[in-house]
Short mmCIF file of C-alpha atoms and ligand atoms in Angstrom, two decimals:
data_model
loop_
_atom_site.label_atom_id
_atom_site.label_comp_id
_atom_site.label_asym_id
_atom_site.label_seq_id
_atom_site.Cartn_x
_atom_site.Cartn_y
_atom_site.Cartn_z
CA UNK A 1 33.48 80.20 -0.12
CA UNK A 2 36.47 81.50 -2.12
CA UNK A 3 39.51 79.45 -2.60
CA UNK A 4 41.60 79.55 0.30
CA UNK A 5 45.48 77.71 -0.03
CA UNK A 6 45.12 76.97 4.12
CA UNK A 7 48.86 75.48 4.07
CA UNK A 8 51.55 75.16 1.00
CA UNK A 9 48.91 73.54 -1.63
CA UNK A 10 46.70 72.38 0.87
CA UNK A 11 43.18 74.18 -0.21
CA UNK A 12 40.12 74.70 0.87
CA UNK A 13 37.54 74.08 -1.34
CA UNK A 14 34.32 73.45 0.47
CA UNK A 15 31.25 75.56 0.88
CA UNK A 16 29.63 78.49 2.87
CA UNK A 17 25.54 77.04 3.63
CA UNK A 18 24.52 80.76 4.88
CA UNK A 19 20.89 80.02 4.88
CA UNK A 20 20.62 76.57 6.32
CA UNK A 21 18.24 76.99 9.56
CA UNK A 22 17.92 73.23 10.36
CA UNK A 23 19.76 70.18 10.22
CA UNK A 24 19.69 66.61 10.51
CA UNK A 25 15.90 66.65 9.20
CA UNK A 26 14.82 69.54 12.05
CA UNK A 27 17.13 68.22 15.30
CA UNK A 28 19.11 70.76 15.14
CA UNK A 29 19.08 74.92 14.68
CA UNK A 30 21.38 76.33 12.96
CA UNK A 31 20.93 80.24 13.50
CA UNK A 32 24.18 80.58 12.06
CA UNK A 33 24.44 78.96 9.05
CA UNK A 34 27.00 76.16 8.36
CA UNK A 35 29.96 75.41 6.45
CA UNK A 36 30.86 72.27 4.44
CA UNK A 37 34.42 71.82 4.62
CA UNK A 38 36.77 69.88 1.54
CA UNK A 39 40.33 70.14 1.54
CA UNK A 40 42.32 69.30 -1.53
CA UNK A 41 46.23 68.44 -1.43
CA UNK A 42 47.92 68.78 -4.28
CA UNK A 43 51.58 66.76 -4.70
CA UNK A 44 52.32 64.55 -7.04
CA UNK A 45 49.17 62.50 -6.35
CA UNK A 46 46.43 64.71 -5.91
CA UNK A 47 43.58 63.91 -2.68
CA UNK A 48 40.20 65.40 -2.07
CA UNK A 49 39.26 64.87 1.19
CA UNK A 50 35.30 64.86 1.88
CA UNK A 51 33.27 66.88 -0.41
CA UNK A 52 29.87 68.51 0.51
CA UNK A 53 26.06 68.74 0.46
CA UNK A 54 24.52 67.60 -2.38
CA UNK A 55 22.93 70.54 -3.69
CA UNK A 56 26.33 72.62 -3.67
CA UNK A 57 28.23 69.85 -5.89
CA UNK A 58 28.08 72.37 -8.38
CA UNK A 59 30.20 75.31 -6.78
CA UNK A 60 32.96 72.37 -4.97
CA UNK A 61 33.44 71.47 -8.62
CA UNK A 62 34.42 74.87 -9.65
CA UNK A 63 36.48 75.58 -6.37
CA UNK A 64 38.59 72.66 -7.54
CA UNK A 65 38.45 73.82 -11.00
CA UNK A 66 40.72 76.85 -9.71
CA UNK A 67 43.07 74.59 -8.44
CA UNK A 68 43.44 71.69 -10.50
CA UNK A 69 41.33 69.23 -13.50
CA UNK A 70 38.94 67.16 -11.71
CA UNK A 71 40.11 64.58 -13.74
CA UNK A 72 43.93 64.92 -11.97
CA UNK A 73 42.51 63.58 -8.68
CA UNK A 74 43.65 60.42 -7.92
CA UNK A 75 42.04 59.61 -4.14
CA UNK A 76 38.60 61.01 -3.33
CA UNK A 77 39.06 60.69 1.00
CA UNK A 78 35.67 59.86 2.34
CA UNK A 79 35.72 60.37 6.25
CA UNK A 80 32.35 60.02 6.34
CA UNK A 81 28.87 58.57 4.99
CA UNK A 82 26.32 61.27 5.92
CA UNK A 83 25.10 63.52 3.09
CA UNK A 84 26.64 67.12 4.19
CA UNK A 85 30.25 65.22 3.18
CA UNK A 86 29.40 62.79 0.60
CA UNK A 87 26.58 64.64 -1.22
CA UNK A 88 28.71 65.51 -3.93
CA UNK A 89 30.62 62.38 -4.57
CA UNK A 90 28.36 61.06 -7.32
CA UNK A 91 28.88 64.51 -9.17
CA UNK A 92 32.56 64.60 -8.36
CA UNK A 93 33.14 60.75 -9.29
CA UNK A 94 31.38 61.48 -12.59
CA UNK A 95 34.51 63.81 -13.39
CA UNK A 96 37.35 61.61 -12.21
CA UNK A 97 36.10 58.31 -12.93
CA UNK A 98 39.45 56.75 -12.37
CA UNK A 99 39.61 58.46 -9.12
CA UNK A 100 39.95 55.41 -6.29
CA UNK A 101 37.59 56.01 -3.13
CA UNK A 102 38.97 55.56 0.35
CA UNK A 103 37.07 54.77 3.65
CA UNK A 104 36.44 52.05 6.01
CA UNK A 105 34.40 49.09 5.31
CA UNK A 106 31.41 50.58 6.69
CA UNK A 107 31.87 53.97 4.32
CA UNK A 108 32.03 51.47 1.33
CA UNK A 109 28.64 50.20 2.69
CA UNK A 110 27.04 52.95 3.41
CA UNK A 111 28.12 55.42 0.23
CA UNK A 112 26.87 51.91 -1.74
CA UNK A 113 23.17 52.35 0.29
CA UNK A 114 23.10 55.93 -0.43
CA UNK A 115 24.66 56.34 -3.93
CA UNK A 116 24.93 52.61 -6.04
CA UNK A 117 28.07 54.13 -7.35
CA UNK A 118 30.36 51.67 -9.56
CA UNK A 119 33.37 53.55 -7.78
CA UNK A 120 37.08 51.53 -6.89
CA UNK A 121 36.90 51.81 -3.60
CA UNK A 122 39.86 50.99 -1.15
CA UNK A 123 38.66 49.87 2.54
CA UNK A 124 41.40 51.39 4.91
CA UNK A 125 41.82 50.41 9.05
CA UNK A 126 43.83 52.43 11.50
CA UNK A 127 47.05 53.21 10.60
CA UNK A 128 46.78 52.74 6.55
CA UNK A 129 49.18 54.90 4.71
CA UNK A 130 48.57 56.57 1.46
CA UNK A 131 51.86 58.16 -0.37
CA UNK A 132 50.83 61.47 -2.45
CA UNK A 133 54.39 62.40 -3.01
CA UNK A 134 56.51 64.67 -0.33
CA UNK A 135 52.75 63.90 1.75
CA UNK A 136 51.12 61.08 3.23
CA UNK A 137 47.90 60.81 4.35
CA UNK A 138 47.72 58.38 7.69
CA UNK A 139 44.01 57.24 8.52
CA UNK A 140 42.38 56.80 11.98
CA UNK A 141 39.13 54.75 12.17
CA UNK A 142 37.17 56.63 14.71
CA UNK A 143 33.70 54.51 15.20
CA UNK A 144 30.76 56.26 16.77
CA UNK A 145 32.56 59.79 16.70
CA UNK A 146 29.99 60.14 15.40
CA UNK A 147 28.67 57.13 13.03
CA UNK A 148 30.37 53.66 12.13
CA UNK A 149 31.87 54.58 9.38
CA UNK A 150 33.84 58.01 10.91
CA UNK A 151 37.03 58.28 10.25
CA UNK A 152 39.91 61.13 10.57
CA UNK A 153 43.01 61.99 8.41
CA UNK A 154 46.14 63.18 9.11
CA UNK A 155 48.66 64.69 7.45
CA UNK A 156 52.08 64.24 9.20
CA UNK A 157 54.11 66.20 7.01
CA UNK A 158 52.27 69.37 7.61
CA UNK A 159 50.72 68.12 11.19
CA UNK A 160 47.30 68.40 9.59
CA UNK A 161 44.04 66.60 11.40
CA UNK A 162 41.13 66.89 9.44
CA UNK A 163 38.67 65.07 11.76
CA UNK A 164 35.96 65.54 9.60
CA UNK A 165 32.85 66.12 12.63
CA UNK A 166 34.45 66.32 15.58
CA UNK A 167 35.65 69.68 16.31
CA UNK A 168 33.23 71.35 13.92
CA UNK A 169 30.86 73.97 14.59
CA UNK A 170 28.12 75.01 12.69
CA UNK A 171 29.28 78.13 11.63
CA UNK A 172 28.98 80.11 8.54
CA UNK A 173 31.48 82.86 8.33
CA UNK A 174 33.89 84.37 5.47
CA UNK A 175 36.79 84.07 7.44
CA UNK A 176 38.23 80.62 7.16
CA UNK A 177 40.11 80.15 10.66
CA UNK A 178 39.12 80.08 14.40
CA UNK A 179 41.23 82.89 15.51
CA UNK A 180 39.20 85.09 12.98
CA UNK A 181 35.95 85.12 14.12
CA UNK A 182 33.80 86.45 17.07
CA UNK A 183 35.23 84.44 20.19
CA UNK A 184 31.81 84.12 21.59
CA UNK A 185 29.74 83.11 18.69
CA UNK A 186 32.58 80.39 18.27
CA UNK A 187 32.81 78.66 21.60
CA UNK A 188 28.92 79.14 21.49
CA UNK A 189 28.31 77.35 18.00
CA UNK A 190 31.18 74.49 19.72
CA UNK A 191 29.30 73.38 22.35
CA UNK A 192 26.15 73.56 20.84
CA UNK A 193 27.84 71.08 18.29
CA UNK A 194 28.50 69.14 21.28
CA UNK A 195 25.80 68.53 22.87
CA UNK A 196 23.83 68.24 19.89
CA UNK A 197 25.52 65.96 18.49
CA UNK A 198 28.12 64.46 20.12
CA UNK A 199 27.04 64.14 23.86
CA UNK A 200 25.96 60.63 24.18
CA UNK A 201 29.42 59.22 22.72
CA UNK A 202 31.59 60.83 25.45
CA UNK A 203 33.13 57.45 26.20
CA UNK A 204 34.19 56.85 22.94
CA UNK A 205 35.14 60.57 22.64
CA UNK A 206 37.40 59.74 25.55
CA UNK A 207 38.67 56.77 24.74
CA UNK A 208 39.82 58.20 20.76
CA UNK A 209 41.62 61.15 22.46
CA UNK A 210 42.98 58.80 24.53
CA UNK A 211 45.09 56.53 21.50
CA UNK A 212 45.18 59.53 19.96
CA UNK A 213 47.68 61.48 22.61
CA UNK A 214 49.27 58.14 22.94
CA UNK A 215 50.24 58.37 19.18
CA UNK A 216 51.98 61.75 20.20
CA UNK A 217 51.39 62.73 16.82
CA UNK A 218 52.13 66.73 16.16
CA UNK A 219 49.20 68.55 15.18
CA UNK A 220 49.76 72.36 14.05
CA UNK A 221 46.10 72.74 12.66
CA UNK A 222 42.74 70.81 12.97
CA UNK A 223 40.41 71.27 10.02
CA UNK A 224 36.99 70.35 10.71
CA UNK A 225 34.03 69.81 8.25
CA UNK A 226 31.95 72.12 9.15
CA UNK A 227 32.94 75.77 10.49
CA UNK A 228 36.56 77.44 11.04
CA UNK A 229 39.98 75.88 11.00
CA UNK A 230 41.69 76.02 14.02
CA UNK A 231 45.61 76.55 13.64
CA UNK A 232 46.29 79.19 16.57
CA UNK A 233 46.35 76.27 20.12
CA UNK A 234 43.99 73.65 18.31
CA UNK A 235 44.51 71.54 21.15
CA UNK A 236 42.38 73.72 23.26
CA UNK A 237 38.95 72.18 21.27
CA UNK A 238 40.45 68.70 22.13
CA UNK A 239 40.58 69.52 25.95
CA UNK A 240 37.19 71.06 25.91
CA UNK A 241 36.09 68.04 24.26
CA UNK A 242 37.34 65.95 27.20
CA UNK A 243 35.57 67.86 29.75
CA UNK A 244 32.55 67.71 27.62
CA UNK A 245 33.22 64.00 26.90
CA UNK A 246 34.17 63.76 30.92
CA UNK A 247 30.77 65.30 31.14
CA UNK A 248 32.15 68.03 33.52
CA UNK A 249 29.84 70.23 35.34
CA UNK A 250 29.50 73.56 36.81
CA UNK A 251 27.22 74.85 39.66
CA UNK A 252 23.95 76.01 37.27
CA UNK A 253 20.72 74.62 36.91
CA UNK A 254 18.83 74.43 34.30
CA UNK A 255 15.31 74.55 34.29
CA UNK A 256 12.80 73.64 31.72
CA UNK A 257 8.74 73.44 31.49
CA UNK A 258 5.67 73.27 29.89
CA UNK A 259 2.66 74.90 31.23
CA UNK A 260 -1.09 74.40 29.92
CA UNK A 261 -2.87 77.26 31.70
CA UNK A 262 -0.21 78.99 33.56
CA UNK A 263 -0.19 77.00 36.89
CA UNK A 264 3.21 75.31 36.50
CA UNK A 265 4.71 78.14 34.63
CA UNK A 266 3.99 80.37 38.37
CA UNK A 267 5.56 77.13 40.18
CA UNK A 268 8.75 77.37 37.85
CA UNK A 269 9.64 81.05 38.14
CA UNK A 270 9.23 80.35 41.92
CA UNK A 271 11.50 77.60 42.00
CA UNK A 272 13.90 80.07 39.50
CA UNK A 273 13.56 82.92 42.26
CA UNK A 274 14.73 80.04 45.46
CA UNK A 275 17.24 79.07 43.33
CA UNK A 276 18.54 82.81 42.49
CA UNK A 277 18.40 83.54 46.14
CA UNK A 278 21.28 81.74 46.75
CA UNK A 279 23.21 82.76 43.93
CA UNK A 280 23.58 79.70 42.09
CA UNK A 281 23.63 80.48 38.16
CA UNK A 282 20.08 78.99 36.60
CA UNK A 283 18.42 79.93 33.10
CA UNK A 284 14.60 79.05 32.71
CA UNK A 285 12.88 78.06 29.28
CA UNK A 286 9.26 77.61 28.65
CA UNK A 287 10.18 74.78 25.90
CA UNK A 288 6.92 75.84 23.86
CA UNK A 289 8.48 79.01 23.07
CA UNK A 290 12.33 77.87 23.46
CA UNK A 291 14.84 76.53 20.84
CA UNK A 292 15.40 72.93 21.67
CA UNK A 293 19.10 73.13 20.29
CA UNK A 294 19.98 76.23 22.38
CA UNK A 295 18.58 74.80 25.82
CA UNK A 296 20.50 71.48 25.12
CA UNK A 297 23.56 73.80 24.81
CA UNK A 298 22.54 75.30 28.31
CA UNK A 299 22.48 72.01 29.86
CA UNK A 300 25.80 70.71 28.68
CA UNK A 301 28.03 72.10 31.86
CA UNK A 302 24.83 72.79 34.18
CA UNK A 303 24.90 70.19 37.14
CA UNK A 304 21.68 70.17 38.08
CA UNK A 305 17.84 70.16 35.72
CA UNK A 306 14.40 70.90 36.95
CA UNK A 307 11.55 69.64 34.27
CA UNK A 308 8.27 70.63 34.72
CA UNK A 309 5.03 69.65 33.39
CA UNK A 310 1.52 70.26 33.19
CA UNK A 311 -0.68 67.09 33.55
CA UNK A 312 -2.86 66.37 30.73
CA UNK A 313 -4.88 62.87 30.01
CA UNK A 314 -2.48 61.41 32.92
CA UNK A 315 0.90 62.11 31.22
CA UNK A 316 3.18 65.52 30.07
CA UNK A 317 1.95 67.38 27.46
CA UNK A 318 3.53 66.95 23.99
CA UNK A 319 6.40 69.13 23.30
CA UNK A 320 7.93 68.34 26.85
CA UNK A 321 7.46 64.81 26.25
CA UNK A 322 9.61 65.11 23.08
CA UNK A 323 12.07 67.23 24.70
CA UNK A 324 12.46 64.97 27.23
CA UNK A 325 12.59 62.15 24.75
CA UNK A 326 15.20 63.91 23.33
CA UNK A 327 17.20 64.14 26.54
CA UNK A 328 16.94 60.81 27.35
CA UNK A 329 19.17 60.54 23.70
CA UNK A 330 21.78 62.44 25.02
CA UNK A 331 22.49 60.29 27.71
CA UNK A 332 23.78 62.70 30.23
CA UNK A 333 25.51 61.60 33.32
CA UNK A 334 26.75 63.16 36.47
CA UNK A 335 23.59 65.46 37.13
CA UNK A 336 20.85 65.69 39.69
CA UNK A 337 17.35 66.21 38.56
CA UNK A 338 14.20 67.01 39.75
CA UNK A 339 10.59 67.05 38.74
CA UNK A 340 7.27 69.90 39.19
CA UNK A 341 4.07 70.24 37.87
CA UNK A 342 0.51 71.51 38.34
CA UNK A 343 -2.69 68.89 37.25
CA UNK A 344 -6.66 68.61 38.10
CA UNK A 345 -8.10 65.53 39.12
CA UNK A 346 -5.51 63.06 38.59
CA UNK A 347 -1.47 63.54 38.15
CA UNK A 348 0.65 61.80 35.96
CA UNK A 349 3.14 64.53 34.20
CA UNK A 350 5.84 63.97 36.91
CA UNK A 351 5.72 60.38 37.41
CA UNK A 352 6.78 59.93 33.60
CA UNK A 353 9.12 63.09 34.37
CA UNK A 354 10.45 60.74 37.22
CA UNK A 355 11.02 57.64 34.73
CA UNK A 356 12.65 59.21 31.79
CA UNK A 357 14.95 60.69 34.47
CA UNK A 358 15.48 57.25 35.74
CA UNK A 359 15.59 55.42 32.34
CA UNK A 360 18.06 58.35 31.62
CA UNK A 361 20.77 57.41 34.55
CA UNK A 362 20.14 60.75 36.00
CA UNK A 363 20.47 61.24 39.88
CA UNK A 364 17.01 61.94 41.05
CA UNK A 365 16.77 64.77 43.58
CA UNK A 366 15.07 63.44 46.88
CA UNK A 367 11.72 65.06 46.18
CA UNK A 368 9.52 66.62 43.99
CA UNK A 369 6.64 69.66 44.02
CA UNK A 370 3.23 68.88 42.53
CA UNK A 371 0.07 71.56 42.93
CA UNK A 372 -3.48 71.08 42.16
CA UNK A 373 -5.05 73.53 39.86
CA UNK A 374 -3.18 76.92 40.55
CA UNK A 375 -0.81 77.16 43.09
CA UNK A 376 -2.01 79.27 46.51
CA UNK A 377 0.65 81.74 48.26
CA UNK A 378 1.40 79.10 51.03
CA UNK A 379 2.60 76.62 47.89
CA UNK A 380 4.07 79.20 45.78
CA UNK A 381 6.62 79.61 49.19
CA UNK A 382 7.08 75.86 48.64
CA UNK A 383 8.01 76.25 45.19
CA UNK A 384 10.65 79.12 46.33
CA UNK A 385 11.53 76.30 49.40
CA UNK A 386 12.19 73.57 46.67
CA UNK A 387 14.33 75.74 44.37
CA UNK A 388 16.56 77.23 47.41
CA UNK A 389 16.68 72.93 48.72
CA UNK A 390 17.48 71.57 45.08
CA UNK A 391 20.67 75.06 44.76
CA UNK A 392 21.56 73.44 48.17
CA UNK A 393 22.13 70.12 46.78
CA UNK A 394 23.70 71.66 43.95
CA UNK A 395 26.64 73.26 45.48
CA UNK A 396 26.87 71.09 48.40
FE1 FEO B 401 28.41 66.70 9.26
FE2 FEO B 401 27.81 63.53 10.45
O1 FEO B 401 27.71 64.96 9.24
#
């Protein structure tokens, strides 16, 4: 990523991941690449704030080269623990030795476990100042958005939040800012962020953007750590992060199987035709076949989920049992659910469909639709039945 002076010497400096495919270990799918965002602020102290992956320590090194010596940093920010930010610190530190680390307690903790760095470290709390000159740099400890250690920084001087996580995207483009890019892939790669990531911490999402507006502090631009700056209405990410956070709903449902010899895959596009009839919005994935980060995105505003499920030795079959396990993760709330499946001599696939939905705080819907073997045209009518009952429920 070239270079890019974002405000009067404030630069970015991070890097463009183009060929990154997954993330966090496999959780995640990232079709589109990433970015690893570092800002540097030049005054007359000089702050890095985050760095990147590991493995691209190398090019963030020469990116500041073009600015300024390594060795003229004086604060290296770290926002957050997890590798994609910190990866380079050891690399970085190695060039600015007298360079003082700041975070909160739990970033001195956890860049200790990852790193063993000898580094001066300074713990900061809410509200902790650092003077750079004409700048300051204000800290916010932000807890579980997304791990312990999180924290934002903000730049009052030039109304500059760089929350580090929240507000990303995963996202690699040349273009540096939100207004830049394709509108579409953007709010697509946001959400998907979201709910990825970010969906079972909606109360302390809420609760942060809360003290946060109460602070009434000005913010012109938001500058993320992964994806495009926003600087043209970056409020509108923090409302959409309410609703998300809210977890606001629309009229859609969702539906989502796994079928062993075809039975329950017939019963699902049945239950996708009664629900189409009435014309409620509903996407269908066969989760074999699906990506697992893209259907989470489709659930994040849908009201209402139908899981299906093959029985096989008494329970789901494997991939829908880890999707599921997954979704019981994301803690969703304000939804209806419902359950469908085919088996032979003995069910079992929706009964643990019927527990993960109640382990997950999910409303159940008031029935379910289970066929033996392959599915007749008098139960295939059912299956329409249930879908046009459960879009019902939906928009009533
Ligand atoms: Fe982008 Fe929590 O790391």
């Amino acid at each position: 990523m070239p270079v890019l002076e974002i405000l009067p010497k404030v630069y970015s400096v991070g890097v463009v991941d183009w060929n990154v495919r997954n993330f966090h270990g496999h959780t995640y799918t990232t079709k589109r690449g990433t970015t690893y965002n570092a800002y540097l602020i030049i005054d007359e102290k000089v702050a890095l704030v985050d760095t990147v992956l590991g493995s691209f320590s190398d090019e963030l090194i020469e990116n500041i080269k073009q600015v300024i010596p390594l060795e003229k940093i004086d604060y290296l920010i770290a926002n957050h623990v997890e590798t994609d930010h910190s990866g380079a610190i050891p690399a970085v530190m190695k060039l600015c030795p007298k360079a003082k680390v700041i975070g909160t307690e739990k970033c001195k903790e956890g860049l200790y476990r990852y790193y063993y760095g000898n580094w001066d470290f300074q713990i900061v709390k809410s509200g902790d100042k650092i003077k750079l000159g004409k700048r300051t740099l204000v800290f916010l400890e932000t807890p579980m958005v997304h791990w312990p250690d999180s924290m934002f920084t903000y730049c009052p001087e030039e109304e500059l939040l760089m929350p580090n996580d929240a507000f990303g995207q995963h996202l690699a483009t040349s273009e540096r800012f939100a207004d830049q890019v394709d509108q579409c892939a953007l709010w697509d790669e946001a959400a998907k962020y979201y709910a990825n990531i970010l969906w079972p911490l909606g109360t302390v999402i809420i609760k942060k953007i809360e003290e946060v507006q109460k602070m009434k502090i000005p913010i012109k631009i938001i500058a993320p750590s992964h994806g495009v700056i926003w600087r043209k209405d970056p409020l509108q990410i923090v409302s959409k992060y309410a609703g998300w956070a809210k977890n606001d709903t629309i009229p859609k449902v969702v539906v989502v199987y796994e079928s062993m010899w075809g039975a329950t895959e017939k019963m699902a596009r049945k239950i996708v035709e009664g629900i189409n009839s009435t014309g409620l919005s509903v996407k269908l994935f066969d989760i074999t076949t699906s990506d697992r980060t893209e259907v989470i995105k489709e659930m994040l505003e849908a009201k209402g989920f139908i899981f299906g499920c093959s029985t096989h030795n008494n329970g789901m079959l494997p991939t829908m049992a880890g999707f599921l396990d997954f979704v019981k993760g994301l803690k969703p709330k304000n939804r209806i659910a419902a359950s469908f499946g085919s088996y032979g001599w003995a069910g079992g696939a929706i009964k643990q469909i019927e527990d993960i939905i109640q382990e997950t705080g999910i409303q159940a819907f008031a029935s379910n639709i289970s066929v033996q073997y392959m599915p007749d045209q008098s139960e295939l009518q059912r299956c329409v039945d249930f879908g046009r009952e459960f879009a019902r429920r939906i928009n009533g």
